[in-house]
PDB file of C-alpha atoms in Angstrom:
ATOM      1  CA  MET M   1     -16.357  -0.980 -11.463  1.00 44.00           C
ATOM      2  CA  PRO M   2     -17.045   2.229 -13.575  1.00 42.00           C
ATOM      3  CA  ALA M   3     -14.057   3.661 -15.262  1.00 46.00           C
ATOM      4  CA  SER M   4     -13.687   6.614 -17.751  1.00 48.00           C
ATOM      5  CA  SER M   5     -15.035   5.397 -20.974  1.00 44.00           C
ATOM      6  CA  ASP M   6     -12.211   6.907 -23.182  1.00 49.00           C
ATOM      7  CA  ARG M   7      -9.187   5.259 -21.382  1.00 48.00           C
ATOM      8  CA  SER M   8      -8.837   2.515 -23.818  1.00 46.00           C
ATOM      9  CA  THR M   9      -8.091   4.819 -26.647  1.00 47.00           C
ATOM     10  CA  THR M  10      -4.880   6.171 -25.000  1.00 52.00           C
ATOM     11  CA  VAL M  11      -3.276   3.092 -23.751  1.00 57.00           C
ATOM     12  CA  ASP M  12      -0.222   3.491 -25.733  1.00 63.00           C
ATOM     13  CA  ALA M  13       0.104   7.326 -25.296  1.00 70.00           C
ATOM     14  CA  PRO M  14       3.183   8.269 -23.308  1.00 77.00           C
ATOM     15  CA  VAL M  15       2.766   9.679 -19.909  1.00 87.00           C
ATOM     16  CA  ARG M  16       4.166  13.029 -19.099  1.00 88.00           C
ATOM     17  CA  TRP M  17       5.684  12.847 -15.569  1.00 96.00           C
ATOM     18  CA  PRO M  18       6.852  15.761 -13.564  1.00 96.00           C
ATOM     19  CA  GLY M  19      10.139  17.307 -14.449  1.00 95.00           C
ATOM     20  CA  GLY M  20      10.323  15.192 -17.638  1.00 95.00           C
ATOM     21  CA  ALA M  21      10.796  12.042 -15.681  1.00 97.00           C
ATOM     22  CA  ARG M  22      10.653   8.659 -17.588  1.00 96.00           C
ATOM     23  CA  CYS M  23       8.490   6.804 -15.048  1.00 97.00           C
ATOM     24  CA  ALA M  24       7.048   7.253 -11.671  1.00 98.00           C
ATOM     25  CA  VAL M  25       7.604   4.947  -8.551  1.00 98.00           C
ATOM     26  CA  ALA M  26       5.348   5.301  -5.550  1.00 98.00           C
ATOM     27  CA  LEU M  27       6.760   3.023  -2.949  1.00 98.00           C
ATOM     28  CA  ALA M  28       3.898   1.895  -0.708  1.00 98.00           C
ATOM     29  CA  PHE M  29       3.801  -0.303   2.411  1.00 98.00           C
ATOM     30  CA  ASP M  30       0.825  -1.915   4.179  1.00 98.00           C
ATOM     31  CA  LEU M  31       1.489  -1.690   7.980  1.00 98.00           C
ATOM     32  CA  ASP M  32      -1.104  -4.296   9.114  1.00 96.00           C
ATOM     33  CA  GLY M  33       0.287  -5.109  12.502  1.00 95.00           C
ATOM     34  CA  PRO M  34      -1.680  -7.973  13.900  1.00 93.00           C
ATOM     35  CA  THR M  35      -5.047  -6.857  12.389  1.00 93.00           C
ATOM     36  CA  GLY M  36      -7.015  -9.164  10.214  1.00 90.00           C
ATOM     37  CA  ASN M  37      -9.222 -12.166  10.639  1.00 88.00           C
ATOM     38  CA  ALA M  38      -7.580 -13.211  13.893  1.00 87.00           C
ATOM     39  CA  LEU M  39      -8.127  -9.911  15.522  1.00 89.00           C
ATOM     40  CA  ILE M  40     -11.686  -9.566  14.145  1.00 91.00           C
ATOM     41  CA  ASP M  41     -12.756 -13.141  15.435  1.00 90.00           C
ATOM     42  CA  GLY M  42     -10.755 -12.783  18.707  1.00 90.00           C
ATOM     43  CA  SER M  43      -8.586 -15.725  18.151  1.00 89.00           C
ATOM     44  CA  ILE M  44      -5.528 -13.653  18.318  1.00 89.00           C
ATOM     45  CA  TRP M  45      -6.115 -13.266  22.112  1.00 91.00           C
ATOM     46  CA  ARG M  46      -6.140 -17.043  22.503  1.00 90.00           C
ATOM     47  CA  ASN M  47      -2.855 -17.576  20.696  1.00 87.00           C
ATOM     48  CA  PRO M  48      -0.160 -15.036  21.645  1.00 89.00           C
ATOM     49  CA  SER M  49       2.008 -16.051  18.705  1.00 86.00           C
ATOM     50  CA  PHE M  50      -0.459 -14.586  16.320  1.00 85.00           C
ATOM     51  CA  PHE M  51      -0.194 -11.348  18.079  1.00 92.00           C
ATOM     52  CA  THR M  52       3.553 -11.319  18.124  1.00 91.00           C
ATOM     53  CA  LEU M  53       3.588 -12.083  14.440  1.00 87.00           C
ATOM     54  CA  GLY M  54       1.732  -8.746  13.646  1.00 92.00           C
ATOM     55  CA  ALA M  55       3.272  -6.699  16.496  1.00 95.00           C
ATOM     56  CA  TYR M  56       6.780  -7.458  15.156  1.00 95.00           C
ATOM     57  CA  ASP M  57       5.565  -5.334  12.115  1.00 96.00           C
ATOM     58  CA  VAL M  58       5.162  -2.186  13.964  1.00 97.00           C
ATOM     59  CA  TRP M  59       7.599  -2.733  16.680  1.00 95.00           C
ATOM     60  CA  ARG M  60      10.717  -3.922  15.007  1.00 96.00           C
ATOM     61  CA  ALA M  61      10.270  -3.883  11.238  1.00 97.00           C
ATOM     62  CA  LEU M  62       8.879  -0.453  10.785  1.00 98.00           C
ATOM     63  CA  PRO M  63      11.774   1.385  12.623  1.00 98.00           C
ATOM     64  CA  ARG M  64      14.207  -0.519  10.384  1.00 97.00           C
ATOM     65  CA  LEU M  65      12.368   0.412   7.173  1.00 98.00           C
ATOM     66  CA  LEU M  66      12.199   4.119   8.038  1.00 98.00           C
ATOM     67  CA  ASP M  67      15.929   4.121   8.613  1.00 98.00           C
ATOM     68  CA  LEU M  68      16.437   2.569   5.104  1.00 98.00           C
ATOM     69  CA  LEU M  69      14.048   5.051   3.526  1.00 98.00           C
ATOM     70  CA  ARG M  70      15.822   7.947   5.215  1.00 98.00           C
ATOM     71  CA  GLU M  71      19.208   6.673   4.244  1.00 98.00           C
ATOM     72  CA  GLN M  72      18.133   6.404   0.529  1.00 98.00           C
ATOM     73  CA  GLY M  73      16.223   9.679   0.565  1.00 98.00           C
ATOM     74  CA  LEU M  74      12.961   8.015  -0.685  1.00 98.00           C
ATOM     75  CA  PRO M  75       9.439   9.063   0.117  1.00 98.00           C
ATOM     76  CA  ALA M  76       6.762   6.411   0.629  1.00 98.00           C
ATOM     77  CA  THR M  77       3.125   5.931   1.542  1.00 98.00           C
ATOM     78  CA  PHE M  78       1.986   3.719   4.483  1.00 98.00           C
ATOM     79  CA  PHE M  79      -1.516   2.223   4.467  1.00 98.00           C
ATOM     80  CA  VAL M  80      -2.347   1.701   8.195  1.00 98.00           C
ATOM     81  CA  PRO M  81      -5.371   0.252   9.820  1.00 98.00           C
ATOM     82  CA  GLY M  82      -6.855   2.621  12.390  1.00 98.00           C
ATOM     83  CA  TRP M  83      -6.382  -0.071  15.090  1.00 97.00           C
ATOM     84  CA  VAL M  84      -2.658   0.025  14.471  1.00 98.00           C
ATOM     85  CA  VAL M  85      -2.505   3.843  14.871  1.00 98.00           C
ATOM     86  CA  GLU M  86      -4.635   3.613  17.937  1.00 97.00           C
ATOM     87  CA  THR M  87      -2.193   0.993  19.489  1.00 97.00           C
ATOM     88  CA  TRP M  88       1.063   2.308  18.487  1.00 97.00           C
ATOM     89  CA  PRO M  89       0.637   6.052  17.979  1.00 98.00           C
ATOM     90  CA  GLU M  90       4.290   6.966  18.647  1.00 98.00           C
ATOM     91  CA  ARG M  91       5.476   4.426  16.030  1.00 97.00           C
ATOM     92  CA  CYS M  92       3.045   5.826  13.393  1.00 98.00           C
ATOM     93  CA  ARG M  93       3.926   9.426  14.263  1.00 98.00           C
ATOM     94  CA  ALA M  94       7.414   8.467  13.280  1.00 98.00           C
ATOM     95  CA  ILE M  95       6.240   7.837   9.793  1.00 98.00           C
ATOM     96  CA  VAL M  96       4.774  11.270   9.613  1.00 98.00           C
ATOM     97  CA  ALA M  97       7.782  12.940  11.121  1.00 98.00           C
ATOM     98  CA  ASP M  98       9.943  11.393   8.312  1.00 98.00           C
ATOM     99  CA  GLY M  99       7.732  13.043   5.787  1.00 98.00           C
ATOM    100  CA  HIS M 100       5.901   9.982   4.528  1.00 98.00           C
ATOM    101  CA  GLU M 101       2.212   9.742   3.719  1.00 98.00           C
ATOM    102  CA  VAL M 102      -0.219   7.798   5.932  1.00 98.00           C
ATOM    103  CA  ALA M 103      -3.449   6.553   4.337  1.00 98.00           C
ATOM    104  CA  TYR M 104      -6.599   4.495   5.162  1.00 98.00           C
ATOM    105  CA  HIS M 105      -6.490   0.720   5.358  1.00 98.00           C
ATOM    106  CA  GLY M 106      -9.685  -0.154   7.279  1.00 98.00           C
ATOM    107  CA  TYR M 107      -9.926  -0.228  11.080  1.00 98.00           C
ATOM    108  CA  GLU M 108      -9.121  -3.792  11.789  1.00 96.00           C
ATOM    109  CA  HIS M 109      -8.164  -4.800   8.199  1.00 96.00           C
ATOM    110  CA  GLU M 110     -11.880  -5.661   7.312  1.00 96.00           C
ATOM    111  CA  ALA M 111     -12.790  -7.149   4.068  1.00 94.00           C
ATOM    112  CA  PHE M 112     -14.726  -4.315   2.708  1.00 95.00           C
ATOM    113  CA  TRP M 113     -16.491  -6.557   0.048  1.00 94.00           C
ATOM    114  CA  GLN M 114     -18.165  -8.323   2.876  1.00 94.00           C
ATOM    115  CA  LEU M 115     -19.336  -5.165   4.862  1.00 96.00           C
ATOM    116  CA  SER M 116     -22.718  -3.413   4.414  1.00 97.00           C
ATOM    117  CA  ALA M 117     -22.601   0.119   3.155  1.00 97.00           C
ATOM    118  CA  ASP M 118     -23.313   1.436   6.595  1.00 98.00           C
ATOM    119  CA  ASP M 119     -20.523  -0.579   8.064  1.00 97.00           C
ATOM    120  CA  GLN M 120     -18.012   0.669   5.509  1.00 98.00           C
ATOM    121  CA  ARG M 121     -18.975   4.110   6.338  1.00 98.00           C
ATOM    122  CA  ARG M 122     -18.509   3.491  10.047  1.00 98.00           C
ATOM    123  CA  VAL M 123     -15.140   2.223   9.456  1.00 98.00           C
ATOM    124  CA  MET M 124     -14.098   5.217   7.315  1.00 98.00           C
ATOM    125  CA  ALA M 125     -15.411   7.612   9.953  1.00 98.00           C
ATOM    126  CA  ARG M 126     -13.826   5.831  12.873  1.00 98.00           C
ATOM    127  CA  SER M 127     -10.485   5.686  10.946  1.00 98.00           C
ATOM    128  CA  ARG M 128     -10.569   9.409  10.143  1.00 98.00           C
ATOM    129  CA  GLN M 129     -11.199  10.263  13.782  1.00 98.00           C
ATOM    130  CA  ILE M 130      -8.166   8.016  14.890  1.00 98.00           C
ATOM    131  CA  PHE M 131      -5.733   9.485  12.242  1.00 98.00           C
ATOM    132  CA  GLU M 132      -6.978  13.149  13.225  1.00 98.00           C
ATOM    133  CA  ASN M 133      -6.660  12.457  17.054  1.00 98.00           C
ATOM    134  CA  HIS M 134      -3.209  10.640  17.086  1.00 98.00           C
ATOM    135  CA  LEU M 135      -1.387  11.847  14.043  1.00 98.00           C
ATOM    136  CA  GLY M 136      -3.008  15.146  13.265  1.00 98.00           C
ATOM    137  CA  VAL M 137      -3.602  13.953   9.666  1.00 98.00           C
ATOM    138  CA  VAL M 138      -6.655  13.670   7.421  1.00 98.00           C
ATOM    139  CA  PRO M 139      -5.791  10.921   4.853  1.00 98.00           C
ATOM    140  CA  VAL M 140      -6.614  11.268   1.252  1.00 98.00           C
ATOM    141  CA  GLY M 141      -5.773   7.806   0.104  1.00 98.00           C
ATOM    142  CA  PHE M 142      -7.118   4.229   0.760  1.00 98.00           C
ATOM    143  CA  ARG M 143      -6.011   0.752  -0.102  1.00 98.00           C
ATOM    144  CA  THR M 144      -8.694  -1.907   0.500  1.00 96.00           C
ATOM    145  CA  PRO M 145      -7.585  -4.379   3.119  1.00 94.00           C
ATOM    146  CA  SER M 146      -8.500  -7.676   1.357  1.00 84.00           C
ATOM    147  CA  GLY M 147      -7.927  -7.153  -2.275  1.00 85.00           C
ATOM    148  CA  ASP M 148     -11.382  -6.184  -3.353  1.00 91.00           C
ATOM    149  CA  TRP M 149     -14.292  -3.989  -2.439  1.00 94.00           C
ATOM    150  CA  ALA M 150     -18.046  -3.838  -2.664  1.00 93.00           C
ATOM    151  CA  PRO M 151     -20.039  -2.071  -5.483  1.00 94.00           C
ATOM    152  CA  GLU M 152     -20.717   0.986  -3.332  1.00 96.00           C
ATOM    153  CA  THR M 153     -17.144   1.282  -1.907  1.00 96.00           C
ATOM    154  CA  ALA M 154     -15.966   3.916  -4.399  1.00 96.00           C
ATOM    155  CA  GLN M 155     -18.984   6.096  -3.614  1.00 96.00           C
ATOM    156  CA  ILE M 156     -18.435   5.706   0.058  1.00 97.00           C
ATOM    157  CA  LEU M 157     -14.660   6.619  -0.369  1.00 97.00           C
ATOM    158  CA  ALA M 158     -15.558   9.876  -2.234  1.00 96.00           C
ATOM    159  CA  GLU M 159     -18.057  10.717   0.535  1.00 96.00           C
ATOM    160  CA  ALA M 160     -15.161  10.260   2.949  1.00 97.00           C
ATOM    161  CA  GLY M 161     -12.982  12.793   1.183  1.00 96.00           C
ATOM    162  CA  VAL M 162     -10.723  10.156  -0.353  1.00 98.00           C
ATOM    163  CA  VAL M 163      -8.929  11.373  -3.603  1.00 98.00           C
ATOM    164  CA  TYR M 164      -7.228   8.327  -4.477  1.00 98.00           C
ATOM    165  CA  SER M 165      -7.237   4.491  -4.207  1.00 98.00           C
ATOM    166  CA  SER M 166      -4.523   1.893  -4.667  1.00 97.00           C
ATOM    167  CA  SER M 167      -6.777  -1.237  -4.531  1.00 96.00           C
ATOM    168  CA  MET M 168      -7.497  -2.352  -8.096  1.00 94.00           C
ATOM    169  CA  ARG M 169      -5.405  -3.932 -10.821  1.00 91.00           C
ATOM    170  CA  GLY M 170      -6.641  -2.315 -13.951  1.00 90.00           C
ATOM    171  CA  ASP M 171      -3.535  -0.805 -15.507  1.00 93.00           C
ATOM    172  CA  ASP M 172       0.081  -0.100 -15.030  1.00 94.00           C
ATOM    173  CA  ARG M 173      -0.624   3.716 -14.810  1.00 95.00           C
ATOM    174  CA  PRO M 174      -3.040   5.571 -12.639  1.00 97.00           C
ATOM    175  CA  TYR M 175      -6.613   5.834 -14.192  1.00 96.00           C
ATOM    176  CA  LEU M 176      -9.873   7.453 -13.097  1.00 97.00           C
ATOM    177  CA  ILE M 177     -12.947   5.750 -11.625  1.00 96.00           C
ATOM    178  CA  ASP M 178     -16.051   7.781 -12.203  1.00 95.00           C
ATOM    179  CA  ILE M 179     -18.345   8.378  -9.134  1.00 94.00           C
ATOM    180  CA  PRO M 180     -22.165   8.651 -10.134  1.00 89.00           C
ATOM    181  CA  GLY M 181     -23.314  12.088  -9.096  1.00 88.00           C
ATOM    182  CA  ARG M 182     -19.861  13.419  -8.390  1.00 90.00           C
ATOM    183  CA  GLU M 183     -17.822  15.803 -10.580  1.00 89.00           C
ATOM    184  CA  ARG M 184     -14.426  14.579  -9.375  1.00 90.00           C
ATOM    185  CA  PRO M 185     -13.484  11.001 -10.163  1.00 95.00           C
ATOM    186  CA  LEU M 186     -11.430   8.787  -7.901  1.00 97.00           C
ATOM    187  CA  VAL M 187      -7.890   8.184  -8.946  1.00 98.00           C
ATOM    188  CA  GLU M 188      -6.824   4.585  -8.898  1.00 98.00           C
ATOM    189  CA  ILE M 189      -3.165   3.907  -8.475  1.00 98.00           C
ATOM    190  CA  PRO M 190      -3.192   0.029  -9.181  1.00 97.00           C
ATOM    191  CA  GLY M 191      -0.806  -2.334  -7.711  1.00 94.00           C
ATOM    192  CA  ARG M 192       0.284  -5.736  -8.979  1.00 89.00           C
ATOM    193  CA  TRP M 193       0.572  -8.995  -7.223  1.00 88.00           C
ATOM    194  CA  GLU M 194       4.111  -9.294  -8.760  1.00 92.00           C
ATOM    195  CA  LEU M 195       5.010  -6.603  -6.330  1.00 95.00           C
ATOM    196  CA  ASP M 196       3.337  -8.039  -3.301  1.00 94.00           C
ATOM    197  CA  ASP M 197       5.957  -9.395  -0.935  1.00 94.00           C
ATOM    198  CA  TYR M 198       3.392 -11.876   0.399  1.00 89.00           C
ATOM    199  CA  ALA M 199       3.403 -13.724  -2.912  1.00 87.00           C
ATOM    200  CA  SER M 200       7.111 -14.725  -2.529  1.00 88.00           C
ATOM    201  CA  LEU M 201       8.187 -14.151   1.031  1.00 90.00           C
ATOM    202  CA  ALA M 202       5.260 -14.525   3.540  1.00 83.00           C
ATOM    203  CA  TYR M 203       4.881 -18.222   4.180  1.00 73.00           C
ATOM    204  CA  GLN M 204       4.247 -18.982   7.727  1.00 68.00           C
ATOM    205  CA  ARG M 205       3.448 -22.240   9.504  1.00 64.00           C
ATOM    206  CA  ASN M 206       0.781 -21.224  11.934  1.00 62.00           C
ATOM    207  CA  PRO M 207      -1.633 -19.761  10.781  1.00 62.00           C
ATOM    208  CA  ASN M 208      -1.009 -21.713   7.519  1.00 65.00           C
ATOM    209  CA  PHE M 209      -0.615 -18.959   4.911  1.00 63.00           C
ATOM    210  CA  PRO M 210      -0.494 -19.054   1.856  1.00 63.00           C
ATOM    211  CA  ALA M 211      -2.324 -22.305   2.324  1.00 69.00           C
ATOM    212  CA  GLY M 212      -0.685 -25.188   0.582  1.00 66.00           C
ATOM    213  CA  LEU M 213       2.706 -23.598   0.127  1.00 60.00           C
ATOM    214  CA  ASP M 214       5.590 -25.234   2.094  1.00 58.00           C
ATOM    215  CA  ARG M 215       8.358 -22.927   1.164  1.00 68.00           C
ATOM    216  CA  ILE M 216       9.416 -19.317   0.388  1.00 83.00           C
ATOM    217  CA  ALA M 217      11.044 -18.086  -2.821  1.00 87.00           C
ATOM    218  CA  SER M 218      14.781 -17.658  -2.942  1.00 90.00           C
ATOM    219  CA  TYR M 219      15.857 -14.081  -2.072  1.00 93.00           C
ATOM    220  CA  ALA M 220      17.800 -13.945  -5.345  1.00 94.00           C
ATOM    221  CA  ALA M 221      14.719 -14.925  -7.433  1.00 94.00           C
ATOM    222  CA  THR M 222      12.583 -12.407  -5.572  1.00 95.00           C
ATOM    223  CA  PHE M 223      15.081  -9.604  -6.076  1.00 97.00           C
ATOM    224  CA  ASP M 224      15.350 -10.474  -9.878  1.00 97.00           C
ATOM    225  CA  ASN M 225      11.411 -10.522 -10.192  1.00 96.00           C
ATOM    226  CA  TRP M 226      11.218  -7.122  -8.533  1.00 97.00           C
ATOM    227  CA  ARG M 227      13.986  -5.574 -10.603  1.00 98.00           C
ATOM    228  CA  ARG M 228      12.505  -6.772 -13.768  1.00 98.00           C
ATOM    229  CA  GLU M 229       9.151  -5.187 -12.901  1.00 97.00           C
ATOM    230  CA  PHE M 230      10.862  -1.858 -12.371  1.00 98.00           C
ATOM    231  CA  ASP M 231      12.888  -2.247 -15.553  1.00 98.00           C
ATOM    232  CA  GLY M 232       9.729  -2.744 -17.615  1.00 97.00           C
ATOM    233  CA  THR M 233       8.088   0.202 -15.871  1.00 97.00           C
ATOM    234  CA  HIS M 234      11.108   2.283 -16.508  1.00 97.00           C
ATOM    235  CA  ARG M 235      11.387   1.268 -20.240  1.00 96.00           C
ATOM    236  CA  ASP M 236       7.774   2.022 -20.916  1.00 95.00           C
ATOM    237  CA  GLY M 237       7.310   5.180 -18.929  1.00 96.00           C
ATOM    238  CA  LEU M 238       4.641   3.767 -16.510  1.00 97.00           C
ATOM    239  CA  CYS M 239       3.866   3.893 -12.764  1.00 97.00           C
ATOM    240  CA  LEU M 240       4.979   1.301 -10.343  1.00 98.00           C
ATOM    241  CA  THR M 241       3.638   0.974  -6.714  1.00 98.00           C
ATOM    242  CA  THR M 242       4.499  -1.689  -4.323  1.00 98.00           C
ATOM    243  CA  LEU M 243       2.287  -3.939  -1.838  1.00 97.00           C
ATOM    244  CA  PHE M 244       5.154  -4.502   0.559  1.00 97.00           C
ATOM    245  CA  HIS M 245       4.634  -5.086   4.297  1.00 96.00           C
ATOM    246  CA  PRO M 246       7.246  -4.269   6.856  1.00 97.00           C
ATOM    247  CA  LYS M 247       6.641  -7.468   8.786  1.00 95.00           C
ATOM    248  CA  VAL M 248       7.474  -9.439   5.481  1.00 95.00           C
ATOM    249  CA  SER M 249      10.164  -7.429   3.686  1.00 95.00           C
ATOM    250  CA  ALA M 250      11.867  -5.467   6.505  1.00 97.00           C
ATOM    251  CA  LYS M 251      13.315  -8.521   8.362  1.00 95.00           C
ATOM    252  CA  PRO M 252      17.143  -8.320   8.448  1.00 95.00           C
ATOM    253  CA  GLY M 253      17.975 -10.551   5.397  1.00 95.00           C
ATOM    254  CA  ARG M 254      15.033  -9.141   3.300  1.00 95.00           C
ATOM    255  CA  LEU M 255      15.882  -5.643   4.038  1.00 97.00           C
ATOM    256  CA  LEU M 256      18.976  -6.224   1.913  1.00 97.00           C
ATOM    257  CA  LEU M 257      16.665  -7.099  -1.060  1.00 96.00           C
ATOM    258  CA  LEU M 258      14.828  -3.722  -0.583  1.00 98.00           C
ATOM    259  CA  GLU M 259      18.148  -1.775  -0.177  1.00 98.00           C
ATOM    260  CA  ARG M 260      19.347  -3.467  -3.457  1.00 98.00           C
ATOM    261  CA  LEU M 261      16.179  -2.677  -5.190  1.00 98.00           C
ATOM    262  CA  PHE M 262      16.066   0.883  -4.095  1.00 98.00           C
ATOM    263  CA  GLU M 263      19.544   1.362  -5.298  1.00 98.00           C
ATOM    264  CA  HIS M 264      18.801  -0.107  -8.623  1.00 98.00           C
ATOM    265  CA  MET M 265      15.933   2.263  -9.145  1.00 98.00           C
ATOM    266  CA  ARG M 266      17.804   5.330  -8.046  1.00 98.00           C
ATOM    267  CA  ALA M 267      20.582   4.380 -10.524  1.00 98.00           C
ATOM    268  CA  ALA M 268      18.125   4.500 -13.387  1.00 98.00           C
ATOM    269  CA  ASP M 269      17.586   7.917 -15.301  1.00 97.00           C
ATOM    270  CA  GLY M 270      14.583   9.952 -14.957  1.00 97.00           C
ATOM    271  CA  VAL M 271      12.708   8.234 -12.115  1.00 98.00           C
ATOM    272  CA  TRP M 272      10.078  10.411 -10.194  1.00 98.00           C
ATOM    273  CA  PHE M 273       9.849   9.070  -6.639  1.00 98.00           C
ATOM    274  CA  ALA M 274       6.604  10.248  -5.210  1.00 98.00           C
ATOM    275  CA  ARG M 275       4.104   9.572  -2.569  1.00 98.00           C
ATOM    276  CA  CYS M 276       0.765   8.112  -3.885  1.00 98.00           C
ATOM    277  CA  ARG M 277      -1.034  11.467  -3.020  1.00 98.00           C
ATOM    278  CA  GLU M 278       1.463  13.310  -5.256  1.00 98.00           C
ATOM    279  CA  VAL M 279       0.859  10.804  -8.088  1.00 98.00           C
ATOM    280  CA  ALA M 280      -2.969  11.273  -7.800  1.00 98.00           C
ATOM    281  CA  ASP M 281      -2.690  15.009  -7.661  1.00 97.00           C
ATOM    282  CA  TRP M 282      -0.481  15.034 -10.745  1.00 97.00           C
ATOM    283  CA  TRP M 283      -2.739  12.718 -12.570  1.00 96.00           C
ATOM    284  CA  LEU M 284      -5.760  14.996 -11.987  1.00 95.00           C
ATOM    285  CA  ALA M 285      -3.951  18.202 -12.771  1.00 94.00           C
ATOM    286  CA  GLU M 286      -2.663  16.890 -16.061  1.00 90.00           C
ATOM    287  CA  GLY M 287      -6.266  15.959 -16.905  1.00 87.00           C
ATOM    288  CA  HIS M 288      -5.188  12.301 -17.728  1.00 83.00           C
ATOM    289  CA  PRO M 289      -8.226   9.767 -18.162  1.00 84.00           C
TER     290      PRO M 289
END
């Protein structure tokens, strides 16, 4: 993955956030619905429970989460597969109506690192058309739906008009990914597994995921982990984004964890809450590496 060569010389330089804020928080949610392998291989249609596991995401968890974000006055970014937008357009329009950002997340949550370059381009073009047709929005952001991408993916994203990605793990601040032949780099807003709710709360019996685990973490420990990640980000003036999923963390009991986490963040001094696209725009405008 090519990255700006001089980034390592400024690791300890303080970042100047808008309004003199101490740190940045870009809340982000992956609204996957029932997309993924079971949808791609068709098994989801032979086992209705697979479908309902995912449909709960959009049908039940999303409205609950939007209510919480509205109550707390917090902006967010939702990474949404095109299939989900196509299937539940009204639900997805509610995200836009509340002022949140929507961004690319594949069409059926494909593993981009397994797709040919042509197939990646087809997924991006199809997704763009769906977002335009159903939401009246052309996204500028992308999160890879599988945790990784192919060598040519960054180039393909740039061709598709994508300004930023939130797919990689290379820093705890944004950084730039140089695109050969293009003047403007791609802004990467890195996430961290510590802030992925799947890691602690997503166990399900069938399909068996995460494989080999037979429990979920306690809610108290989960909240404590998330709180400490924010506290470190705040202390060091960094940028935190989340890899949360409404179907995982916007269930009734878990929503209380989010509510407590958001209240803890809002109580801290100097936190810039922003959509991912605003973080990317700021990073480019300030000329950060």
